[in-house]
XYZ file of C-alpha atoms in Angstrom:
565
model
C -74.367 -35.022 -13.685
C -70.835 -35.739 -14.423
C -70.014 -38.859 -16.493
C -67.734 -40.226 -13.731
C -70.912 -41.275 -11.857
C -71.317 -44.084 -14.471
C -68.576 -45.721 -12.494
C -68.792 -44.533 -8.900
C -71.676 -44.405 -6.521
C -72.165 -42.864 -3.137
C -72.842 -44.937 -0.058
C -75.938 -44.608 2.211
C -74.512 -41.915 4.484
C -73.283 -39.970 1.369
C -69.866 -39.433 2.837
C -67.857 -42.100 0.693
C -67.859 -43.037 -3.022
C -67.126 -46.594 -4.463
C -65.597 -47.588 -7.690
C -67.830 -50.339 -9.436
C -64.595 -51.662 -11.190
C -62.132 -52.273 -8.397
C -64.485 -51.557 -5.486
C -62.024 -48.920 -3.992
C -63.643 -46.384 -1.734
C -62.829 -42.685 -1.086
C -63.968 -40.134 1.247
C -65.990 -37.620 -0.803
C -68.387 -35.525 1.687
C -68.779 -32.878 -1.068
C -69.439 -32.625 -4.690
C -65.995 -32.572 -6.063
C -65.317 -35.273 -8.829
C -61.480 -34.660 -9.120
C -60.300 -37.718 -6.812
C -62.739 -39.820 -8.987
C -61.334 -38.757 -12.307
C -57.756 -39.123 -11.096
C -58.552 -42.623 -9.993
C -59.877 -43.611 -13.428
C -56.993 -41.991 -15.045
C -54.273 -43.904 -13.196
C -56.191 -47.219 -12.461
C -58.583 -47.651 -15.294
C -57.238 -45.735 -18.236
C -59.569 -47.096 -20.966
C -62.607 -46.417 -19.017
C -61.151 -42.881 -18.288
C -60.649 -42.120 -21.909
C -64.074 -43.372 -22.968
C -65.895 -41.210 -20.153
C -63.638 -38.241 -21.049
C -64.479 -38.503 -24.590
C -68.332 -38.481 -23.694
C -67.720 -35.431 -21.368
C -66.121 -33.488 -24.217
C -68.974 -34.161 -26.544
C -66.636 -35.969 -29.042
C -67.748 -39.516 -28.639
C -69.166 -40.985 -32.102
C -68.679 -37.805 -33.974
C -66.884 -37.182 -37.331
C -64.952 -34.478 -35.451
C -63.650 -37.276 -33.104
C -61.827 -38.870 -36.147
C -60.045 -35.597 -37.101
C -58.758 -34.966 -33.611
C -58.103 -38.415 -32.175
C -56.727 -40.167 -35.287
C -54.569 -42.482 -32.949
C -56.173 -45.605 -31.662
C -56.007 -46.514 -28.025
C -53.862 -49.624 -28.823
C -51.298 -47.591 -30.676
C -50.758 -44.763 -28.191
C -52.917 -44.180 -25.314
C -50.708 -41.518 -23.885
C -50.977 -39.152 -26.861
C -54.922 -39.318 -26.479
C -54.496 -38.461 -22.874
C -52.389 -35.507 -23.544
C -54.924 -34.122 -26.013
C -57.819 -34.742 -23.718
C -56.072 -33.130 -20.881
C -55.682 -29.907 -22.786
C -59.297 -29.727 -23.901
C -61.212 -31.202 -20.839
C -64.149 -29.611 -19.441
C -64.236 -28.082 -15.883
C -65.348 -30.573 -13.271
C -68.399 -30.009 -10.985
C -66.279 -28.749 -8.045
C -66.095 -25.246 -6.875
C -62.363 -24.917 -7.743
C -61.278 -21.374 -8.913
C -58.234 -21.541 -11.277
C -55.125 -19.373 -10.585
C -53.730 -16.978 -13.103
C -51.923 -18.866 -15.842
C -53.913 -21.988 -15.207
C -56.520 -23.725 -17.222
C -60.083 -23.465 -15.630
C -60.193 -27.161 -15.667
C -59.693 -28.826 -12.303
C -58.445 -32.144 -14.126
C -55.893 -30.353 -16.342
C -54.449 -28.527 -13.277
C -53.948 -31.929 -11.716
C -52.206 -33.454 -14.546
C -50.878 -30.791 -17.008
C -49.026 -31.815 -20.244
C -47.497 -30.320 -23.248
C -49.447 -29.269 -26.340
C -48.956 -32.004 -28.853
C -51.303 -30.871 -31.556
C -52.088 -27.070 -31.531
C -54.163 -27.173 -34.631
C -56.480 -29.636 -33.106
C -57.017 -27.526 -30.012
C -57.769 -24.438 -32.256
C -60.618 -26.648 -34.065
C -62.036 -27.517 -30.666
C -62.151 -23.915 -29.712
C -63.622 -22.772 -32.867
C -66.164 -25.629 -33.198
C -67.249 -25.717 -29.421
C -66.246 -22.255 -28.015
C -68.648 -22.721 -25.178
C -66.747 -25.729 -23.770
C -63.610 -23.747 -22.953
C -62.691 -20.297 -21.637
C -59.502 -18.279 -22.843
C -57.795 -15.987 -20.370
C -57.472 -12.379 -21.417
C -54.199 -11.219 -22.520
C -54.159 -8.254 -20.200
C -53.882 -10.735 -17.323
C -50.367 -11.812 -18.776
C -49.210 -8.379 -19.790
C -47.347 -5.401 -17.791
C -48.671 -1.913 -18.007
C -46.368 0.966 -18.608
C -45.763 1.991 -15.136
C -45.126 -1.435 -13.818
C -42.587 -2.125 -16.528
C -40.804 1.134 -15.604
C -40.662 0.181 -11.891
C -38.947 -3.138 -12.780
C -36.557 -1.378 -15.150
C -35.689 0.917 -12.254
C -35.155 -1.847 -9.804
C -32.895 -3.500 -12.384
C -30.850 -0.188 -12.815
C -30.575 -0.048 -8.977
C -29.198 -3.562 -8.940
C -26.677 -2.962 -11.539
C -25.583 0.354 -10.071
C -25.203 -0.680 -6.477
C -23.642 -4.020 -7.167
C -21.294 -2.593 -10.008
C -22.606 -5.108 -12.557
C -21.588 -4.688 -16.148
C -24.310 -3.381 -18.470
C -23.767 -6.566 -20.547
C -25.798 -8.535 -18.018
C -28.970 -7.630 -19.730
C -27.521 -9.420 -22.854
C -26.498 -12.742 -21.199
C -28.740 -15.606 -22.254
C -28.716 -17.127 -18.656
C -30.111 -13.860 -17.242
C -32.604 -13.451 -19.884
C -33.900 -17.107 -19.172
C -33.903 -16.304 -15.421
C -35.991 -13.090 -15.875
C -38.415 -14.802 -18.401
C -38.955 -17.519 -15.764
C -39.922 -14.804 -13.231
C -42.268 -12.793 -15.650
C -42.587 -14.008 -19.329
C -44.302 -10.707 -20.291
C -41.495 -8.629 -18.988
C -38.924 -7.414 -21.871
C -35.590 -6.632 -20.624
C -34.396 -3.011 -21.394
C -31.288 -2.746 -23.606
C -27.816 -1.426 -22.652
C -28.781 1.876 -24.264
C -31.810 2.411 -22.397
C -30.043 1.603 -19.125
C -27.105 3.968 -19.928
C -29.113 7.002 -21.345
C -32.144 6.716 -19.384
C -32.835 4.572 -16.312
C -29.470 5.046 -14.460
C -29.025 8.595 -15.402
C -32.709 9.270 -14.070
C -31.876 7.270 -10.838
C -28.517 9.358 -10.383
C -30.407 12.568 -10.864
C -32.838 11.756 -8.045
C -30.191 10.593 -5.853
C -28.198 13.720 -6.432
C -31.125 15.981 -5.545
C -31.511 14.085 -2.311
C -27.872 14.519 -1.370
C -28.049 18.129 -2.362
C -30.844 18.607 0.213
C -28.992 16.875 2.778
C -25.912 18.892 2.123
C -27.782 22.116 2.329
C -28.965 21.330 5.890
C -25.350 20.662 7.105
C -23.158 23.354 8.602
C -19.396 22.267 8.114
C -17.850 19.805 5.921
C -14.465 17.940 5.401
C -13.739 16.467 1.908
C -11.648 13.607 0.740
C -10.467 13.204 -2.951
C -8.342 10.851 -4.854
C -7.576 9.951 -8.442
C -7.665 6.429 -9.723
C -7.834 4.352 -12.991
C -10.350 1.871 -13.892
C -9.830 -1.611 -15.194
C -10.498 -0.337 -18.719
C -7.818 2.196 -18.282
C -10.020 5.188 -17.816
C -9.037 7.859 -15.192
C -11.447 9.196 -12.684
C -11.332 11.398 -9.691
C -13.687 11.018 -6.617
C -14.836 13.697 -4.124
C -16.597 12.644 -0.973
C -17.823 15.012 1.712
C -18.026 14.174 5.479
C -20.212 16.104 8.050
C -22.256 15.455 11.113
C -25.961 15.264 10.487
C -28.874 16.380 12.639
C -28.684 13.367 14.755
C -25.095 14.256 15.572
C -23.723 11.109 13.538
C -20.834 11.371 11.129
C -22.130 10.936 7.895
C -20.525 10.668 4.386
C -22.027 11.398 0.696
C -20.160 11.127 -2.558
C -20.337 14.369 -4.544
C -19.405 12.808 -7.787
C -17.215 10.422 -9.681
C -16.008 12.318 -12.753
C -13.672 11.243 -15.631
C -10.460 13.018 -15.619
C -9.373 12.985 -19.331
C -7.216 15.893 -18.859
C -3.579 15.640 -17.482
C -3.505 15.057 -13.666
C -2.118 18.417 -12.920
C -2.755 20.538 -9.695
C -4.756 22.995 -11.760
C -7.046 20.449 -13.424
C -7.613 18.880 -10.237
C -8.416 21.852 -8.439
C -10.961 22.869 -11.186
C -12.785 19.805 -11.024
C -13.135 19.972 -7.254
C -14.214 23.643 -7.387
C -16.759 22.582 -10.123
C -18.340 20.104 -7.664
C -18.381 22.729 -4.819
C -20.283 25.224 -7.014
C -22.541 22.366 -8.480
C -23.822 21.588 -4.806
C -23.725 25.294 -3.747
C -21.359 24.722 -1.000
C -19.959 28.138 0.347
C -16.370 28.625 1.422
C -17.392 29.289 5.118
C -18.738 25.693 5.354
C -15.477 23.946 4.217
C -13.416 22.991 7.140
C -10.639 20.995 5.391
C -9.669 18.522 2.714
C -7.880 15.178 2.998
C -5.771 13.858 0.203
C -2.485 11.715 -0.455
C 0.735 13.305 -0.376
C 1.198 13.502 -4.240
C 2.659 16.826 -5.474
C -0.225 17.202 -7.846
C -2.761 16.840 -5.004
C -0.811 19.329 -2.833
C -0.792 21.913 -5.434
C -4.559 21.508 -5.962
C -5.141 22.140 -2.431
C -2.995 25.185 -2.450
C -5.070 26.506 -5.511
C -8.219 25.893 -3.644
C -6.979 27.652 -0.504
C -8.467 25.016 1.872
C -6.877 23.683 5.152
C -5.067 20.533 4.380
C -4.631 17.270 6.201
C -2.534 14.393 4.746
C -4.284 11.037 4.635
C -3.014 9.027 7.542
C -3.570 5.890 5.631
C -1.356 6.942 2.828
C 1.424 8.378 5.183
C 1.492 5.178 7.285
C 1.654 3.156 4.042
C 4.670 5.189 2.693
C 6.359 4.757 6.202
C 5.881 0.932 6.249
C 6.921 0.695 2.666
C 10.244 2.127 3.609
C 10.411 -0.376 6.352
C 9.975 -3.315 3.777
C 12.923 -1.674 1.750
C 15.311 -1.610 4.952
C 18.468 -3.689 4.104
C 18.010 -6.000 7.048
C 14.294 -6.699 6.150
C 13.968 -6.622 2.381
C 15.601 -10.266 1.993
C 12.873 -11.613 4.210
C 10.101 -9.682 2.673
C 11.383 -11.124 -0.841
C 10.982 -14.627 0.571
C 7.565 -13.827 1.854
C 6.434 -12.495 -1.623
C 8.118 -15.782 -3.426
C 6.244 -18.065 -0.994
C 3.012 -16.302 -1.752
C 3.572 -16.655 -5.571
C 4.164 -20.487 -5.290
C 0.431 -20.994 -3.900
C -0.995 -18.066 -6.060
C 0.042 -19.818 -9.309
C -0.253 -23.629 -8.552
C -3.402 -25.556 -7.358
C -1.013 -28.400 -6.724
C 0.855 -26.595 -4.294
C -2.165 -25.642 -2.407
C -3.145 -29.272 -2.429
C 0.128 -30.485 -0.963
C 0.086 -27.617 1.621
C -3.236 -28.713 2.741
C -1.820 -32.264 3.516
C 0.881 -30.597 5.774
C -1.724 -28.535 7.528
C -3.783 -31.561 8.375
C -0.619 -33.623 9.386
C 0.494 -30.842 11.908
C -3.079 -29.913 12.958
C -2.852 -26.463 11.520
C -5.661 -24.240 10.424
C -6.650 -25.004 6.743
C -6.031 -21.356 5.604
C -5.192 -19.987 2.337
C -2.267 -17.469 1.778
C -3.772 -14.129 1.232
C -2.837 -11.982 -1.614
C -1.089 -8.686 -1.021
C -0.777 -5.193 -2.732
C 2.177 -2.970 -2.590
C -0.120 -0.112 -2.043
C -1.872 -1.685 0.925
C 0.754 -2.362 3.594
C -1.549 -4.282 5.751
C -2.054 -6.878 3.098
C 1.530 -7.717 3.521
C 1.187 -7.876 7.336
C -2.032 -10.333 6.878
C 0.255 -12.613 4.565
C 3.100 -12.431 7.149
C 0.695 -13.308 10.109
C -0.544 -16.500 8.174
C 3.088 -17.456 7.320
C 4.219 -17.268 10.916
C 1.088 -19.119 12.062
C 1.719 -21.868 9.437
C 5.639 -21.915 10.054
C 5.918 -25.650 10.885
C 3.840 -26.953 7.972
C 5.234 -24.365 5.537
C 8.808 -25.373 6.361
C 8.145 -29.093 5.906
C 6.310 -28.234 2.575
C 9.214 -26.131 1.089
C 11.728 -28.714 1.989
C 9.855 -31.596 0.196
C 7.688 -29.878 -2.551
C 9.155 -30.518 -6.155
C 12.097 -32.605 -4.518
C 13.140 -29.713 -2.340
C 13.359 -27.131 -5.063
C 12.217 -24.466 -2.758
C 13.971 -25.444 0.463
C 16.240 -22.134 0.143
C 12.857 -20.349 1.028
C 12.517 -22.016 4.331
C 12.406 -19.427 6.963
C 15.213 -19.231 9.617
C 14.817 -18.477 13.218
C 16.270 -14.831 12.312
C 13.719 -14.509 9.647
C 10.886 -15.338 12.083
C 12.079 -12.656 14.493
C 11.979 -10.083 11.713
C 8.594 -11.039 10.721
C 7.348 -11.015 14.297
C 8.705 -7.492 14.716
C 6.877 -6.336 11.560
C 3.415 -7.461 12.711
C 1.088 -4.623 14.449
C -1.899 -2.669 13.720
C -3.461 0.828 14.737
C -6.914 2.453 14.363
C -7.077 6.346 14.023
C -9.452 9.309 13.381
C -8.440 12.899 12.780
C -8.335 13.804 16.366
C -6.306 10.607 17.236
C -3.466 11.323 14.778
C -1.130 13.271 17.108
C -1.900 10.851 20.106
C -0.886 7.952 17.861
C 2.307 9.735 16.813
C 3.097 10.574 20.368
C 2.439 6.913 21.595
C 4.916 5.696 18.732
C 7.638 7.950 20.094
C 6.862 6.702 23.700
C 7.343 3.222 22.506
C 10.642 4.174 20.773
C 11.959 5.453 24.078
C 10.894 2.395 25.966
C 12.692 0.256 23.224
C 15.900 2.390 23.592
C 15.848 1.624 27.386
C 15.197 -2.096 26.831
C 18.026 -2.091 24.458
C 20.394 -1.316 27.246
C 19.526 -4.663 28.840
C 21.015 -8.103 28.032
C 18.050 -9.882 29.203
C 16.041 -9.767 25.982
C 16.521 -11.867 22.880
C 14.590 -9.738 20.457
C 16.306 -7.565 18.011
C 15.352 -4.211 19.620
C 17.736 -2.384 17.380
C 15.819 -3.547 14.402
C 12.412 -2.530 15.889
C 14.015 0.883 16.864
C 14.949 1.324 13.248
C 11.389 0.545 12.101
C 9.881 2.872 14.559
C 12.372 5.676 13.490
C 11.487 5.279 9.907
C 7.747 5.591 10.586
C 8.099 8.710 12.774
C 10.256 10.536 10.462
C 7.537 10.210 7.837
C 4.631 11.065 10.125
C 6.508 14.180 11.629
C 7.232 15.329 8.266
C 3.437 15.361 7.352
C 1.831 16.232 10.604
C 4.221 18.428 12.616
C 2.868 21.777 13.661
C -0.574 21.184 11.833
C -2.803 23.600 13.678
C -5.988 22.015 12.498
C -5.065 18.666 13.900
C -3.953 20.332 17.180
C -7.359 21.872 17.696
C -8.972 18.526 16.651
C -7.095 16.725 19.396
C -7.607 19.382 22.125
C -11.267 19.522 21.424
C -11.547 15.793 21.665
C -12.621 15.025 25.428
C -10.517 11.774 25.233
C -7.220 13.572 24.725
C -7.515 17.421 25.277
C -3.948 18.696 25.763
C -2.324 15.633 27.107
C -0.624 14.787 23.834
C 0.009 18.326 22.649
C 3.557 19.955 22.692
C 2.869 23.686 22.473
C 5.262 26.621 23.763
C 2.378 28.655 25.264
C -0.882 27.014 25.849
C -2.536 30.368 26.645
C -1.892 31.352 22.837
C -3.320 27.809 21.804
C -6.500 28.303 23.913
C -6.966 31.869 22.483
C -6.541 30.664 18.918
C -9.214 27.797 19.481
C -11.463 30.209 21.192
C -11.347 32.662 18.162
C -11.950 29.845 15.701
C -15.051 28.547 17.635
C -16.389 32.234 17.767
C -15.804 32.827 14.158
C -17.356 29.450 13.157
C -20.438 30.055 15.334
C -20.954 33.543 13.976
C -20.649 32.200 10.241
C -23.377 29.736 10.724
C -25.607 31.832 12.966
C -28.932 33.081 11.796
C -32.425 34.049 13.179
C -34.017 30.827 12.343
C -31.102 28.836 13.660
C -30.936 30.606 17.102
C -34.801 30.428 17.413
C -34.732 26.670 16.669
C -31.994 26.095 19.372
C -34.035 28.219 21.805
C -37.192 26.265 21.203
C -35.417 23.061 21.608
C -33.719 24.104 24.987
C -36.877 25.329 26.233
C -38.607 22.072 25.415
C -35.985 19.854 27.151
C -36.677 18.267 30.535
C -35.378 20.107 33.738
C -33.200 17.237 34.717
C -29.421 17.894 34.403
C -27.904 16.010 31.505
C -24.419 14.864 30.686
C -23.842 17.733 28.134
C -25.016 20.227 30.907
C -22.322 18.919 33.295
C -19.596 19.146 30.594
C -20.396 22.639 29.499
C -21.259 24.095 32.682
C -25.130 24.716 32.439
C -26.199 26.579 35.677
C -27.236 24.354 38.519
C -30.818 25.608 38.403
C -31.108 24.600 34.671
C -32.502 27.991 33.781
C -32.165 27.911 30.156
C -33.215 31.471 29.613
C -30.305 32.638 31.850
C -28.041 30.309 30.012
C -28.866 31.786 26.786
C -27.783 35.185 28.117
C -24.335 34.056 28.938
C -21.790 35.656 26.373
C -20.557 33.587 23.619
C -16.877 33.610 24.859
C -17.900 32.415 28.289
C -19.706 29.427 26.706
C -16.616 28.688 24.836
C -14.405 28.946 27.840
C -16.801 26.701 29.785
């Protein structure tokens, strides 16, 4: 029987226990003594120490003097701590969790080890009193460690974290708190083993996906990292089995050689060969309008489309340099610099935003290679015009009042703002829409009822259209994309002889179909058609499937007739 029953006794019903010292009663229908020991620990500490020493078999022994050489009067807490570490399990059915002592009492009030040598003596002298957890319960096996290493590598790769993360003291402490037995891999292990292994697996997956696709378009660009290392990226775009447009990166390769057209073409061709992409599957490639990129495309002999984002950026950049606009843009850049380099300016501007009930917005940064970042900045300046003007006239005793925007400046900025969203088939319709808008502005300019500088807007549109016409005029590939897009067809196409255009597209479709045709492919399509429901679908309506939905008869229709339909 536990020593705690020297102080506690059960009532007649056996549902409660009563302390003989303070007469306190506790509900205790079972056999657990945890609550009673806790009561003694916090309410009757001397009695708790006395009974606990008896429980450990230490009372009155010579060993007691070695372990507990501090008297109760001098420091009761130290004795308490020692006892809590070497106490016996209670009579309850409590099962300790991993990493905990198998003593119920020590789980309730854990405390740090104050004298490890004393604890060692207790285990050596009285090994039957305590149990030690096996080391295997605290360690990771090899496969578990590799699994965690791979998860860490995935985290670093997908979030673009530096390899030095594994050497940071704070990160080490965090990982140790999660699992003390896990040892972080070094930078060398990550760079030479874990991440290359993950890349190899991913590359195999991408390779399998690419082999199942029929036609690809590629985008590529050169760039320089923050550590001044040059790279080239190649990405492929294709329609997957679920008819969804999908993208996959073929590689990011350090381009240590000069960025000449020949070297760029060699790198791109090497990736095509590495992924075993045949020429017949390559539809087009999209790049910027750099002379080296244009030469690389010519060397590769691939149909080319200029990146619309780069083209539009070039056009808008030319607008920013127009004589009647560049002075206003210069003001906008100067205003941005005030807030980008002074937290005091941001604080003072916040006061004016609150005073005039304006949104508490920061002025966004801009990049000269991202034209839309300038437009975002202009939009915020227009929105904050009232507060901004007051700020410029008062900040630093009016030192920036010359930057305050005049009414003519606001008109120019409002003329600049606008947006567009394009895909490959929408490029020609967008250019056509811009031309239509220009025509409308020309007509409006003849009226005296407008107070907007239409001539200025006309110059902006003219500048954009000159650049876009130069890069996309008579691009047969884009013409076919637009004609085959059900949203546009031939509405936006200016073609001298539509019959010639239709014949060109039909021949292209027939050639493409025949290039990817195979027995397994045709059989697969036939099986899918045979298994379809007999109800008429939207695609059947568009492509003229016979009214009786006889798929066998439809398969017998000549390819040229299918294309015509």
